[in-house]
Structure formats: C-alpha cells, structure tokens
C-alpha cells in the first residue's frame, strides 16, 4: 500500500432494516450507502456533494465509526478501523475529528466555551494539569481567531460564525490528522462563510490535516477541495479532480447538478439541464442504474441490467455510467 | 409624479420597531422603494438585516405587539395598506398580493389535504362552490407542473416531496391571479436541482400572469438569474439599489463589494477569499453613523459621526454611503 493513502474506503455498504409487526420482522432495507469506494491522500481535501438524502451524512457517520458497517472496509493508514474494538476506536478518534453543520446544537449551552474546547483534552488525558490545559486552550483560541478574554463566556453570547470557530477549535485541539467537516458553513451567512473557509484552509496549511468536506453548496466545495465526488442515492456516480469535474462533468447527474447551480454571470445566461422529477426512495431504489428514472440518455440497458461499475474514463476520472 | 402612476407598490419611509424585554429593536429603518407593474425586484441581505420584516410589514402579517410600525406608508395602487381596516386588507391579502414562504412544510397544514387547503383560499376570495374550487385547484396544480394533479389533490403535505410542496405553495399563491407575488426565500430549503426547477416555475408564472415579483433571498446568484432590479439591505436599511447589471458589474457600496468579492472568488480558484471582517451590529444598539462603519475598509471619520444620505449616483442607482457624497 502506498504510504500517502491516508484513508481508503472499500465498497462500504450501510443498510438500515425496516422492521414491522409483532416480531419486528425485517420487511425491507433502506439502502443508505450502497457500495462506496474512494481514497484520500494525506493533507488533501476530499469534497463530497449530493442532494439531501443521498447518503452523505450516513457515509460520514460510518467513517467516524459512529455506526457499524453493513459491509466493506475502512482503512485508516492501512488499519481496518471498521473491525476495531471500542477501546481502539477511542484511541483512533484522537486522530479523527468532526465538525458539524449546526454550531448552535453541537455546543453544550451550559458549558462555557473554554470548557467546551478543553473537554477533549480531559477525555483523552492530554496535558498533565489544568494549567497546561488552559495554556493549550488559549493558544488554540488565538489560532482560530477567538478573543482569549471570551474563555468564560457561554455559547448563547456568540454569533453563528464565532460558535463555528469554537467548534473548529475543539476539533483541532487534539491535533488530529483527519477532520471530517459535515456542512460546516451551510448554516452561516455569506460574509461569515468566507471567514470560516479561510480559517479551515489556513489550519490545513499549518497542520497538514486531511479534510473530508461534505456540502451541498457546489461553489464552496469547488473552492476548498482537491478531489470531488458526486453522490446519488447511496452511490458515488462520479469522482475526479475538481477542475476536471467542474469543467467537464461526464455523468448525466453531475452535468445536471453543476448546471443547476446558480451563477453570477450576466453576460452569458447558462443553458440549464433541469432535471425532472424527484429522487427515488432509497428503500426501493431503481433496479439498474439508480439515476435511470431521471436520466436524459436512458437506454434499455440502464434499467434492465445491474448498475455499471465506477470506470476510470481518463486518468483519475471515474464515472459510473453505461455511456462510457 | 409620472412614477406614481405606473408604480404598483410604493413603500415610503417604512420604519418598524420591535418592543421586546431587552429594549427596542430597530428592525427596519426608513425603507423606501417602489415597484412598477410587471417588474421583478430582489431584496438581498444577510439574516437579521430586515428583509423578511419588510415584506411581512407590507403584507400586514407582523404580530403587533411586539412589532410596531413607527412611521411610513405602504401604497398599493395609491391606497395606504397600513391604514386600511383589517377587513379590507384581508380582501387584498391573498388575492391581489400573495406570498410564497420559505418552508413549505411549516406553511401547509399537515392535517388537511392539498385540495382542501387550496380550495379554501379559492372559495374565500372568489366565492366559488366547493366542487368548482377543487376543479380550479387541479387546474392550478397543472400550471405549476405537478404530474397527475387529480391524485395529488387528495394527498396530505407529508406525502409530497419538498419540491412538490413548494409547487403547491406557488399554486396557492397564484390562485387569485395576484398582481404582486412576494417570495420569501422560496428555494433556500431545497436542493440545487429542485431549486432550478422552482426558479423556472416562478419565472414562468410571473411572465404568464404579468405579475410583479419581490424575491427575497440571501443567495446573490439566484437574484442575478431571476430579477431585474436589486435592493441590498444591511442592518435595517437599504444600502444600495440598482439594476442587476449595474450592481454586479460595478457595485458601489463597500458592503455590496464585499459580498460580490466573495461570490466571484469562490467560483474561481482556491486561495484566500476576501472577507468582510467583524459582524453585523446588534439592532438593539445600532452605531450612530453608518451601520456598516465598523466593518468597512474604506471608513472615513464622518462615517462614524453621521448617517450617510441616500445618494443617487446615476438614474436608478442609489447608494447610502459617504464615499459618493460631496459634503464629506
């Protein structure tokens, strides 16, 4: 295995059973994540886009071992963390941290923000005593642009952007190697989004962390990522370096997604490929290609035969479509 | 005075306060604008800047108290809506002016079917019988592109997807062929591909019905694609007004410049994004001078002392900033 493969995900599957009746008989499965594979290099940013309900957040939970897998493997630096015991997971969490979407609900309103940032240090027994911990916390607060005076303040006294800074500080204080950001800027106003994205980029440069960045905002993902994956109904349909993907999307879904993103471009009105219909239910996904119900180029093959594999069309550009 | 004749809606010096336990919040402060027939305008700004309060004030939907209209007029075809008795206002609201809200799940009643809710609006405003109102509702659902409306009419809101619900909201809003449609963040809760669908539906409806549109959003890109004229709001005031072209090609106000700097940069390359430092001032305690002065990179001494006047830079381009004044 190459040493720079920081995280390798192999054919990960997650099904949630639907139970019914007296004996909780399993009547069906929600195919939340259905065979996802990719790898992330150290110090790079992997962007994941997709619409709500496509399995982005479930995938995030699986990567962080917050849920057991239904199948597949997650290799973190060559170790299969999906088979780890609780104790092992606890240790690996020090290196893998999370930043959530909503900074309002992910901070304890009864704890001062200083305490919140300090908590991971206590849990993992880092730093010998309180004084040392405080020092680390003030350093960290300074790094994310929070006033050290605010140590004793409570979350409700802060604005959304500042709260997200607190969450970032809390995630970064353990000096993680891998940080998963689940829609970290979606809840923030535009002028604040820019501040938070700059902060994340700076921290990455300084500490060489790997980001796994989830968002539904294509522009944000385009800005921050190195490699972008497009997810549809539990599967990655296209995976490519960002410039390639945004310039020449190959999968019909990525094409539609990228063309529907509104853009400030007055000279040239974009020709949109507007998709008809809605995303099918993940309980009963279409038999062949998952996208066949909305695809413009749909053929017999797409609906009848099992879904195509992720094929490397050009160097590093993977597409899951019969067209290629 | 020629302007008065063709303008459909004119908002004059609208000022709304909220009287709360923590003191008086100045939600909007002297908002002035007019809207012509068949015109599409957009109001953009960040959360808390007063976009929604402005339109709720126009619609008379604010709860009073705590809200209080301190001054101002809302002239709809020359009649001041704010002084109308509630009964007359209720006749206009929903039939001449109607509104599409952000979250279709919370603005539809979960215990009534779609047909029931739509029929209700139609019966009240048009005096149709029940059977006719249902037929009309089916027709409307067809107009907004809902497949097999005869079936959908008997379904409950939870059976529809987000995009479908928003279409139902639009169908309801257009049921009386309103002259003015106010859309408050109609696509914010939706996914991008669905957002594109809904924007197309709204555009199409506005053009076909020859209505006017006020679109409220925080997404500058949506505004750029949909409307003709833009009002930028900041801390309860309109800081810049101009046509879409004018605004996006040469933004005047430092705040607009900041917002656009971010959006054009994020669409291009990786690198440091230009930011607007600091935060929006609290509306409980607005600064004495320009409300943007504490974040402005081009701040000059007068900005802190005195509120800037609304300066007409070109015909139709207004900006509330001292940089363009000769008196500074």
XYZ file of C-alpha atoms in Angstrom:
652
model
C 0.000 0.000 0.000
C 1.229 3.443 -0.828
C 2.129 5.375 2.270
C 0.284 8.547 1.329
C -3.119 6.912 1.208
C -4.467 8.366 4.373
C -7.901 6.885 4.266
C -9.084 4.135 1.979
C -12.736 3.232 1.762
C -13.553 -0.048 0.080
C -17.010 -0.936 -1.052
C -18.736 0.359 2.066
C -22.382 -0.585 2.474
C -24.890 0.533 5.064
C -28.425 -0.781 5.160
C -30.953 0.150 7.771
C -33.535 -2.574 8.226
C -37.191 -1.597 8.296
C -38.997 -3.661 10.905
C -42.684 -4.233 11.132
C -45.163 -6.256 13.108
C -45.127 -8.100 16.389
C -41.830 -9.892 15.907
C -40.146 -6.945 14.238
C -39.802 -8.870 11.045
C -37.472 -7.216 8.585
C -39.621 -6.136 5.675
C -37.093 -4.143 3.746
C -33.901 -2.181 3.823
C -33.064 1.455 3.449
C -30.041 1.414 1.184
C -28.401 4.457 2.685
C -24.889 3.812 1.416
C -24.545 1.260 -1.314
C -21.012 0.270 -2.191
C -18.856 3.360 -1.909
C -15.114 3.248 -2.546
C -12.539 6.007 -2.644
C -9.266 7.071 -1.120
C -7.923 10.282 0.295
C -4.311 11.382 0.346
C -2.697 12.994 3.336
C -3.125 16.742 3.593
C -5.657 16.889 0.788
C -9.306 17.821 0.805
C -11.890 15.391 -0.454
C -15.181 17.086 -1.283
C -18.444 15.225 -1.355
C -21.518 16.743 -2.952
C -25.007 15.442 -3.393
C -28.573 16.304 -2.608
C -30.247 15.715 0.708
C -30.972 12.081 1.371
C -28.233 10.763 -0.913
C -26.279 9.284 1.982
C -23.593 11.916 2.546
C -24.098 12.158 6.253
C -24.511 8.405 6.716
C -21.178 7.949 4.999
C -19.703 10.499 7.384
C -21.021 8.592 10.390
C -19.556 5.384 9.028
C -16.138 6.957 8.515
C -16.108 8.156 12.091
C -17.175 4.704 13.346
C -20.315 6.164 14.823
C -22.297 3.380 13.161
C -21.368 -0.207 12.358
C -20.897 -1.069 8.701
C -23.151 -3.490 6.873
C -20.257 -4.409 4.606
C -16.942 -3.250 3.251
C -13.813 -1.881 4.815
C -12.471 1.442 6.011
C -8.695 1.528 6.163
C -7.142 4.354 8.116
C -3.399 4.379 7.482
C -3.661 0.754 6.487
C -5.586 -0.373 9.564
C -9.132 -1.568 9.181
C -10.946 0.622 11.665
C -14.335 -0.871 10.930
C -13.330 -4.012 12.862
C -11.861 -2.142 15.799
C -12.955 -2.639 19.376
C -14.420 0.266 21.328
C -11.118 0.887 23.029
C -9.300 1.094 19.746
C -11.902 3.381 18.289
C -11.479 5.690 21.241
C -7.773 5.917 20.532
C -8.218 6.490 16.819
C -10.731 9.283 17.478
C -7.895 11.382 18.756
C -6.625 11.479 15.214
C -10.025 11.776 13.560
C -12.245 14.678 14.474
C -15.577 16.047 13.381
C -17.038 19.484 12.713
C -20.805 19.567 12.438
C -23.155 21.718 10.483
C -25.005 23.424 13.234
C -22.787 25.164 15.768
C -25.893 26.034 17.789
C -26.770 22.480 18.707
C -23.291 20.991 18.857
C -22.145 23.091 21.801
C -23.375 22.486 25.311
C -25.246 25.642 26.318
C -24.394 25.112 29.994
C -20.650 24.961 29.489
C -18.501 27.988 28.910
C -16.762 27.805 25.562
C -13.405 27.457 27.298
C -14.687 24.313 28.958
C -16.025 23.001 25.680
C -12.693 23.459 23.949
C -10.880 21.932 26.909
C -13.112 18.862 27.134
C -11.324 16.721 24.510
C -8.034 17.247 26.367
C -9.593 15.934 29.560
C -11.209 12.964 27.827
C -8.003 11.880 26.189
C -5.810 12.702 29.184
C -3.561 15.107 27.337
C -1.561 17.678 29.309
C -0.565 16.993 32.871
C -2.599 19.534 34.769
C -5.157 22.237 34.493
C -2.657 24.975 33.953
C -1.147 23.252 30.955
C -4.551 22.559 29.507
C -5.550 26.178 29.878
C -2.436 27.168 28.036
C -3.259 24.859 25.143
C -6.809 26.170 25.034
C -5.757 29.818 24.942
C -3.257 29.021 22.206
C -5.944 27.298 20.199
C -8.457 30.096 20.728
C -5.914 32.544 19.485
C -5.263 30.409 16.427
C -8.904 30.295 15.364
C -9.363 33.987 15.945
C -11.288 33.982 19.201
C -10.552 36.513 21.883
C -8.882 34.814 24.854
C -10.960 37.057 27.126
C -14.015 35.132 25.987
C -12.896 31.943 27.740
C -15.628 32.122 30.341
C -18.436 33.159 28.014
C -21.327 30.875 27.103
C -22.396 29.810 23.595
C -25.511 31.988 23.511
C -23.337 35.073 23.777
C -21.703 34.286 20.447
C -22.777 34.679 16.861
C -23.020 31.730 14.481
C -19.615 32.336 12.938
C -17.893 32.569 16.288
C -19.611 29.414 17.503
C -18.337 27.596 14.454
C -14.860 28.845 15.379
C -15.339 27.335 18.812
C -16.292 24.010 17.209
C -13.235 24.170 14.975
C -11.017 24.923 17.952
C -12.492 21.978 19.818
C -11.842 19.654 16.888
C -8.329 20.927 16.245
C -7.037 20.990 19.804
C -6.187 17.280 19.732
C -4.057 17.915 16.662
C -5.975 15.469 14.515
C -4.696 14.188 11.191
C -8.126 13.773 9.684
C -11.047 16.151 10.088
C -14.485 15.456 8.747
C -16.499 18.615 8.099
C -20.183 17.945 7.626
C -21.653 21.072 6.012
C -19.568 23.363 8.233
C -20.638 26.618 6.592
C -24.182 25.904 5.445
C -25.804 27.479 8.479
C -23.780 30.690 8.208
C -24.271 33.940 6.353
C -22.220 34.539 3.220
C -19.869 37.126 4.667
C -19.183 34.793 7.597
C -18.795 31.711 5.394
C -15.746 33.258 3.784
C -14.126 33.815 7.180
C -14.677 30.212 8.239
C -13.454 28.760 4.938
C -10.298 30.854 5.114
C -9.735 29.620 8.644
C -10.115 25.991 7.592
C -7.681 26.496 4.701
C -5.110 28.160 6.952
C -5.308 25.405 9.520
C -4.830 22.815 6.805
C -1.711 24.520 5.535
C -0.265 24.847 9.016
C -1.051 21.387 10.320
C -1.220 19.260 7.187
C -4.613 17.814 8.079
C -6.745 15.843 5.685
C -10.269 17.123 5.209
C -13.307 15.196 4.213
C -15.637 18.014 3.285
C -19.354 17.476 2.833
C -21.569 20.159 1.410
C -24.477 20.661 -0.893
C -23.059 24.005 -1.974
C -21.133 23.293 -5.157
C -19.255 26.561 -5.112
C -17.919 26.040 -1.617
C -16.794 22.509 -2.459
C -15.168 23.725 -5.638
C -13.208 26.291 -3.712
C -11.910 24.108 -0.927
C -11.449 20.620 -2.403
C -8.762 18.865 -4.379
C -10.864 15.909 -5.407
C -14.642 15.963 -5.643
C -17.066 13.063 -5.571
C -20.698 13.319 -6.595
C -23.059 11.059 -4.741
C -26.523 9.992 -5.827
C -28.783 7.679 -3.894
C -26.099 5.935 -1.888
C -23.538 5.611 -4.657
C -20.690 7.693 -5.947
C -21.539 8.397 -9.571
C -18.507 10.450 -10.452
C -15.140 11.094 -8.889
C -12.489 13.404 -10.294
C -10.031 16.184 -9.500
C -12.129 19.293 -9.049
C -11.028 21.186 -12.136
C -11.772 18.239 -14.358
C -15.139 17.612 -12.774
C -16.368 21.191 -12.915
C -15.100 21.774 -16.415
C -16.183 18.532 -17.986
C -18.644 16.553 -15.898
C -19.358 13.221 -17.571
C -22.154 11.590 -15.638
C -25.595 12.940 -16.614
C -26.390 13.606 -12.975
C -23.207 15.607 -12.342
C -23.913 17.540 -15.516
C -27.375 18.444 -14.315
C -26.164 19.232 -10.808
C -23.397 21.531 -11.961
C -25.566 23.273 -14.495
C -28.367 23.885 -11.998
C -26.120 25.675 -9.544
C -26.986 29.345 -9.887
C -24.132 31.526 -11.001
C -23.400 35.210 -11.208
C -22.696 35.519 -14.870
C -24.681 38.190 -16.593
C -23.036 38.143 -19.974
C -23.837 34.602 -20.754
C -27.002 33.002 -19.491
C -26.254 29.421 -18.715
C -28.125 26.721 -20.512
C -29.549 24.605 -17.784
C -30.304 20.970 -17.936
C -33.157 20.945 -15.481
C -33.903 17.526 -14.097
C -37.460 16.405 -13.967
C -38.892 14.515 -11.068
C -37.574 13.740 -7.624
C -35.002 11.444 -6.119
C -36.455 7.910 -5.801
C -36.790 6.441 -2.340
C -33.698 4.639 -1.029
C -35.981 1.907 0.316
C -36.710 0.731 -3.167
C -34.066 2.140 -5.482
C -34.424 1.522 -9.220
C -33.051 -1.858 -10.259
C -30.405 -0.857 -12.764
C -28.611 2.440 -12.602
C -30.013 4.484 -9.712
C -30.299 7.543 -11.876
C -32.244 5.883 -14.709
C -35.600 7.353 -13.641
C -34.427 10.924 -14.258
C -31.712 10.464 -16.857
C -31.963 12.063 -20.292
C -29.898 9.428 -22.018
C -31.660 6.443 -20.513
C -31.497 3.216 -22.568
C -32.846 -0.263 -22.075
C -29.555 -1.394 -20.681
C -29.737 1.191 -17.855
C -32.982 -0.089 -16.417
C -32.582 -3.801 -17.009
C -29.001 -4.636 -16.229
C -27.430 -4.204 -12.825
C -25.776 -0.886 -12.266
C -22.474 -0.194 -14.041
C -19.247 -0.073 -12.076
C -17.185 3.015 -11.401
C -14.950 3.101 -14.501
C -11.789 5.118 -14.926
C -12.505 7.038 -18.106
C -9.404 9.154 -18.079
C -6.589 9.469 -15.563
C -8.170 9.807 -12.098
C -11.599 10.484 -13.529
C -14.108 7.832 -12.522
C -17.671 7.609 -13.772
C -20.446 5.154 -13.077
C -22.451 5.172 -16.287
C -23.082 2.886 -19.246
C -22.368 5.739 -21.634
C -18.665 5.306 -21.046
C -45.324 62.280 -10.458
C -45.256 60.165 -13.557
C -43.642 57.469 -11.465
C -46.633 57.325 -9.195
C -48.971 56.412 -11.976
C -47.237 53.296 -13.132
C -45.930 52.081 -9.817
C -47.826 49.217 -8.287
C -46.356 49.359 -4.853
C -44.624 52.175 -3.116
C -43.019 51.848 0.251
C -42.275 55.166 1.880
C -40.019 55.566 4.851
C -41.212 52.359 6.474
C -39.832 52.035 9.981
C -40.688 49.092 12.180
C -39.587 48.538 15.766
C -39.924 45.516 17.961
C -40.635 46.226 21.582
C -39.027 43.391 23.488
C -37.942 42.657 27.029
C -34.400 43.660 26.113
C -35.424 47.040 24.747
C -36.442 48.358 21.376
C -35.046 46.582 18.335
C -34.954 48.720 15.232
C -35.685 46.027 12.694
C -36.105 48.281 9.699
C -35.307 51.900 9.482
C -36.686 54.167 6.782
C -37.101 51.753 3.899
C -38.052 53.408 0.623
C -38.662 51.733 -2.678
C -41.181 51.453 -5.427
C -42.161 48.607 -7.676
C -43.619 49.001 -11.142
C -46.081 46.787 -12.877
C -44.535 43.590 -14.258
C -41.263 44.401 -12.581
C -39.184 41.814 -10.747
C -37.096 43.035 -7.864
C -34.913 41.188 -5.428
C -34.072 42.039 -1.838
C -30.781 40.565 -0.670
C -29.017 40.686 2.639
C -27.833 38.526 5.475
C -30.012 37.078 8.180
C -31.346 39.695 10.528
C -30.979 42.564 8.075
C -34.734 43.133 7.900
C -35.634 41.559 4.558
C -38.423 39.449 5.933
C -39.697 42.132 8.289
C -40.021 44.485 5.336
C -42.287 42.179 3.379
C -44.212 40.990 6.408
C -44.792 44.675 7.139
C -46.087 45.177 3.607
C -48.393 42.191 3.976
C -49.526 43.327 7.419
C -48.571 39.971 8.857
C -46.432 41.142 11.740
C -47.655 40.445 15.195
C -48.356 43.729 16.947
C -47.120 43.927 19.639
C -44.172 43.281 19.761
C -43.894 44.830 16.312
C -44.817 48.458 15.875
C -44.859 50.476 12.695
C -43.347 53.742 13.847
C -43.748 55.593 10.595
C -44.170 55.078 6.929
C -46.662 54.237 4.259
C -47.191 51.254 2.020
C -49.054 52.429 -1.048
C -50.541 49.679 -3.149
C -52.069 51.239 -6.242
C -52.251 54.503 -4.361
C -54.004 53.150 -1.265
C -52.129 53.067 2.007
C -52.356 49.498 3.231
C -51.228 50.344 6.730
C -54.251 52.493 7.478
C -56.799 50.176 5.879
C -59.241 48.488 8.206
C -58.369 44.836 8.725
C -61.387 43.591 6.756
C -60.456 45.475 3.620
C -56.828 44.485 3.988
C -57.824 40.834 4.231
C -59.508 41.105 0.867
C -56.328 42.330 -0.776
C -54.052 39.933 1.036
C -54.037 36.617 -0.755
C -55.914 37.859 -3.781
C -54.086 40.948 -5.047
C -50.869 40.387 -3.146
C -49.822 36.898 -2.231
C -46.837 35.336 -0.646
C -44.694 32.220 -1.041
C -42.856 31.272 2.115
C -39.529 29.631 2.695
C -40.534 26.425 4.334
C -43.417 24.696 2.593
C -43.719 22.055 5.292
C -44.496 24.507 8.052
C -46.689 26.745 5.946
C -49.006 23.957 4.824
C -51.386 22.498 7.350
C -50.407 18.855 7.902
C -53.906 17.638 8.795
C -55.728 18.827 5.680
C -55.383 17.547 2.149
C -53.849 19.717 -0.551
C -57.220 20.093 -2.249
C -58.890 21.142 0.954
C -56.332 23.860 1.668
C -56.224 25.167 -1.866
C -59.987 25.071 -2.209
C -60.314 27.108 0.953
C -58.311 30.016 -0.465
C -60.222 29.895 -3.738
C -63.639 29.796 -2.057
C -62.876 32.704 0.234
C -61.545 35.033 -2.416
C -63.553 34.006 -5.453
C -66.808 32.796 -3.965
C -66.826 29.541 -5.905
C -68.643 26.409 -4.797
C -66.747 23.509 -3.330
C -66.766 21.372 -6.449
C -65.708 24.247 -8.662
C -62.951 25.214 -6.274
C -61.478 21.713 -6.432
C -61.568 21.774 -10.205
C -59.816 25.121 -10.140
C -57.213 23.735 -7.743
C -56.466 20.853 -10.113
C -56.044 23.320 -12.932
C -53.614 25.363 -10.844
C -51.572 22.334 -9.865
C -51.248 21.534 -13.534
C -49.966 25.047 -14.185
C -47.113 24.656 -11.755
C -46.122 21.333 -13.281
C -47.335 18.750 -10.812
C -47.869 15.413 -12.554
C -51.295 13.737 -12.151
C -52.876 16.556 -10.103
C -56.204 14.689 -9.753
C -54.416 12.224 -7.474
C -52.250 14.740 -5.685
C -55.238 16.818 -4.671
C -56.338 14.190 -2.153
C -52.911 13.750 -0.625
C -51.563 15.267 2.574
C -48.487 17.524 2.670
C -46.274 14.811 4.180
C -46.834 12.617 1.136
C -45.203 15.163 -1.137
C -41.509 15.902 -1.566
C -40.040 19.307 -0.725
C -40.107 20.482 -4.324
C -43.711 19.344 -4.790
C -44.777 21.142 -1.618
C -43.190 24.327 -2.819
C -45.079 23.934 -6.105
C -48.301 23.590 -4.139
C -47.438 26.792 -2.279
C -46.891 28.554 -5.589
C -50.164 27.199 -6.969
C -51.924 28.515 -3.885
C -50.263 31.904 -4.198
C -51.353 32.324 -7.799
C -54.873 31.037 -7.285
C -56.379 34.512 -7.488
C -54.090 35.848 -10.202
C -52.355 38.321 -7.880
C -50.737 41.463 -9.209
C -47.893 41.135 -6.779
C -46.190 37.953 -5.610
C -43.792 38.108 -2.718
C -41.462 35.128 -2.455
C -39.548 34.910 0.821
C -36.540 32.620 0.283
C -38.584 30.224 -1.844
C -35.695 27.918 -2.706
C -33.492 28.042 0.364
C -34.824 24.821 1.855
C -34.474 22.910 -1.422
C -31.722 21.003 -3.187
C -29.937 22.564 -6.153
C -31.613 20.528 -8.865
C -35.027 21.178 -7.324
C -34.117 24.830 -6.801
C -33.541 25.171 -10.526
C -36.967 23.669 -11.203
C -38.741 26.001 -8.787
C -36.997 29.118 -10.110
C -38.122 28.147 -13.599
C -41.704 27.694 -12.398
C -41.747 31.084 -10.668
C -40.252 32.842 -13.704
C -42.758 31.217 -15.990
C -45.748 32.057 -13.776
C -44.711 35.686 -13.359
C -44.307 36.130 -17.097
C -47.570 34.428 -17.956
C -49.667 36.196 -15.335
C -47.946 39.549 -15.855
C -47.489 39.964 -12.127
C -44.774 41.768 -10.256
C -42.349 39.910 -8.056
C -40.458 40.694 -4.897
C -37.913 37.952 -4.357
C -36.166 37.781 -1.030
C -33.029 35.745 -0.770
C -29.552 35.681 0.650
C -28.264 33.958 -2.464
C -26.858 36.543 -4.843
C -26.616 34.034 -7.651
C -30.347 33.324 -7.540
C -31.023 37.047 -7.674
C -28.709 37.502 -10.642
C -30.639 34.936 -12.616
C -34.174 35.903 -11.689
C -34.794 39.616 -11.216
C -34.254 42.947 -12.950
C -33.517 45.248 -10.048
C -31.881 44.573 -6.697
C -32.118 46.184 -3.284
C -29.291 45.368 -0.899
C -30.216 45.593 2.756
C -27.921 45.896 5.717
C -28.922 46.336 9.367
C -32.446 47.510 8.579
C -31.622 49.901 5.763
C -31.430 49.673 2.028
C -27.800 50.475 1.319
C -27.800 50.079 -2.434
C -30.339 49.946 -5.229
C -29.637 49.296 -8.861
C -30.318 47.152 -11.869
C -28.849 43.655 -11.801
C -26.281 44.574 -14.441
C -25.209 47.703 -12.642
C -24.986 46.030 -9.269
C -22.978 43.014 -10.337
C -20.693 44.820 -12.744
C -19.879 47.827 -10.618
C -21.108 47.523 -7.056
C -20.972 50.853 -5.290
C -21.423 50.269 -1.584
C -18.453 48.709 0.248
C -20.792 46.068 1.682
C -22.031 45.004 -1.737
C -18.453 44.989 -2.968
C -17.536 42.666 -0.121
C -20.399 40.296 -0.802
C -19.644 40.128 -4.504
C -15.930 39.729 -3.897
C -16.676 36.521 -2.105
C -19.055 35.124 -4.659
C -16.853 35.771 -7.681
C -13.808 34.412 -5.902
C -15.416 31.244 -4.685
C -16.493 30.419 -8.188
C -12.940 30.631 -9.424
C -9.789 29.374 -7.796
C -8.552 28.230 -4.474
C -6.802 30.875 -2.466
C -7.632 33.320 0.237
C -11.171 34.561 -0.006
C -11.788 38.235 0.534
C -13.807 38.586 3.692
C -15.817 41.220 5.436
C -14.331 41.296 8.903
C -16.377 41.513 12.028
C -20.078 41.059 12.465
C -23.375 42.765 11.828
C -24.080 45.260 14.640
C -26.884 44.426 17.026
C -30.169 46.024 16.084
C -30.713 46.882 19.720
C -27.731 49.120 19.638
C -27.014 50.480 16.204
C -23.985 52.733 15.772
C -24.635 56.421 15.454
C -23.221 56.902 11.982
C -23.256 54.407 9.156
C -24.235 50.930 10.382
C -21.530 49.358 8.257
C -18.769 51.665 9.521
C -17.362 49.124 11.998
C -16.661 46.611 9.228
C -15.890 48.954 6.367
C -12.381 49.061 4.930
C -12.914 52.492 3.427
C -14.298 54.088 6.564
C -13.635 57.820 6.928
C -14.206 59.932 10.067
C -17.617 61.236 9.034
C -18.966 57.665 8.710
C -18.795 57.162 12.452
C -20.371 60.502 13.317
C -23.198 60.886 10.889
C -25.520 58.664 8.961
C -24.842 58.794 5.228
C -27.522 60.172 2.925
C -29.054 58.148 0.120
C -27.204 59.395 -2.922
C -28.332 58.976 -6.480
C -25.164 58.158 -8.395
C -26.838 57.538 -11.719
C -30.509 57.465 -12.597
C -31.831 54.408 -10.820
C -28.652 53.702 -8.889
C -28.872 54.715 -5.268
C -26.244 54.163 -2.631
C -26.161 55.039 1.036
C -22.515 55.828 1.526
C -20.407 58.894 2.300
C -17.829 57.951 -0.321
C -20.110 59.230 -3.037
C -21.117 62.424 -1.301
C -19.584 65.816 -1.958
C -20.400 67.049 1.522
C -17.960 64.787 3.331
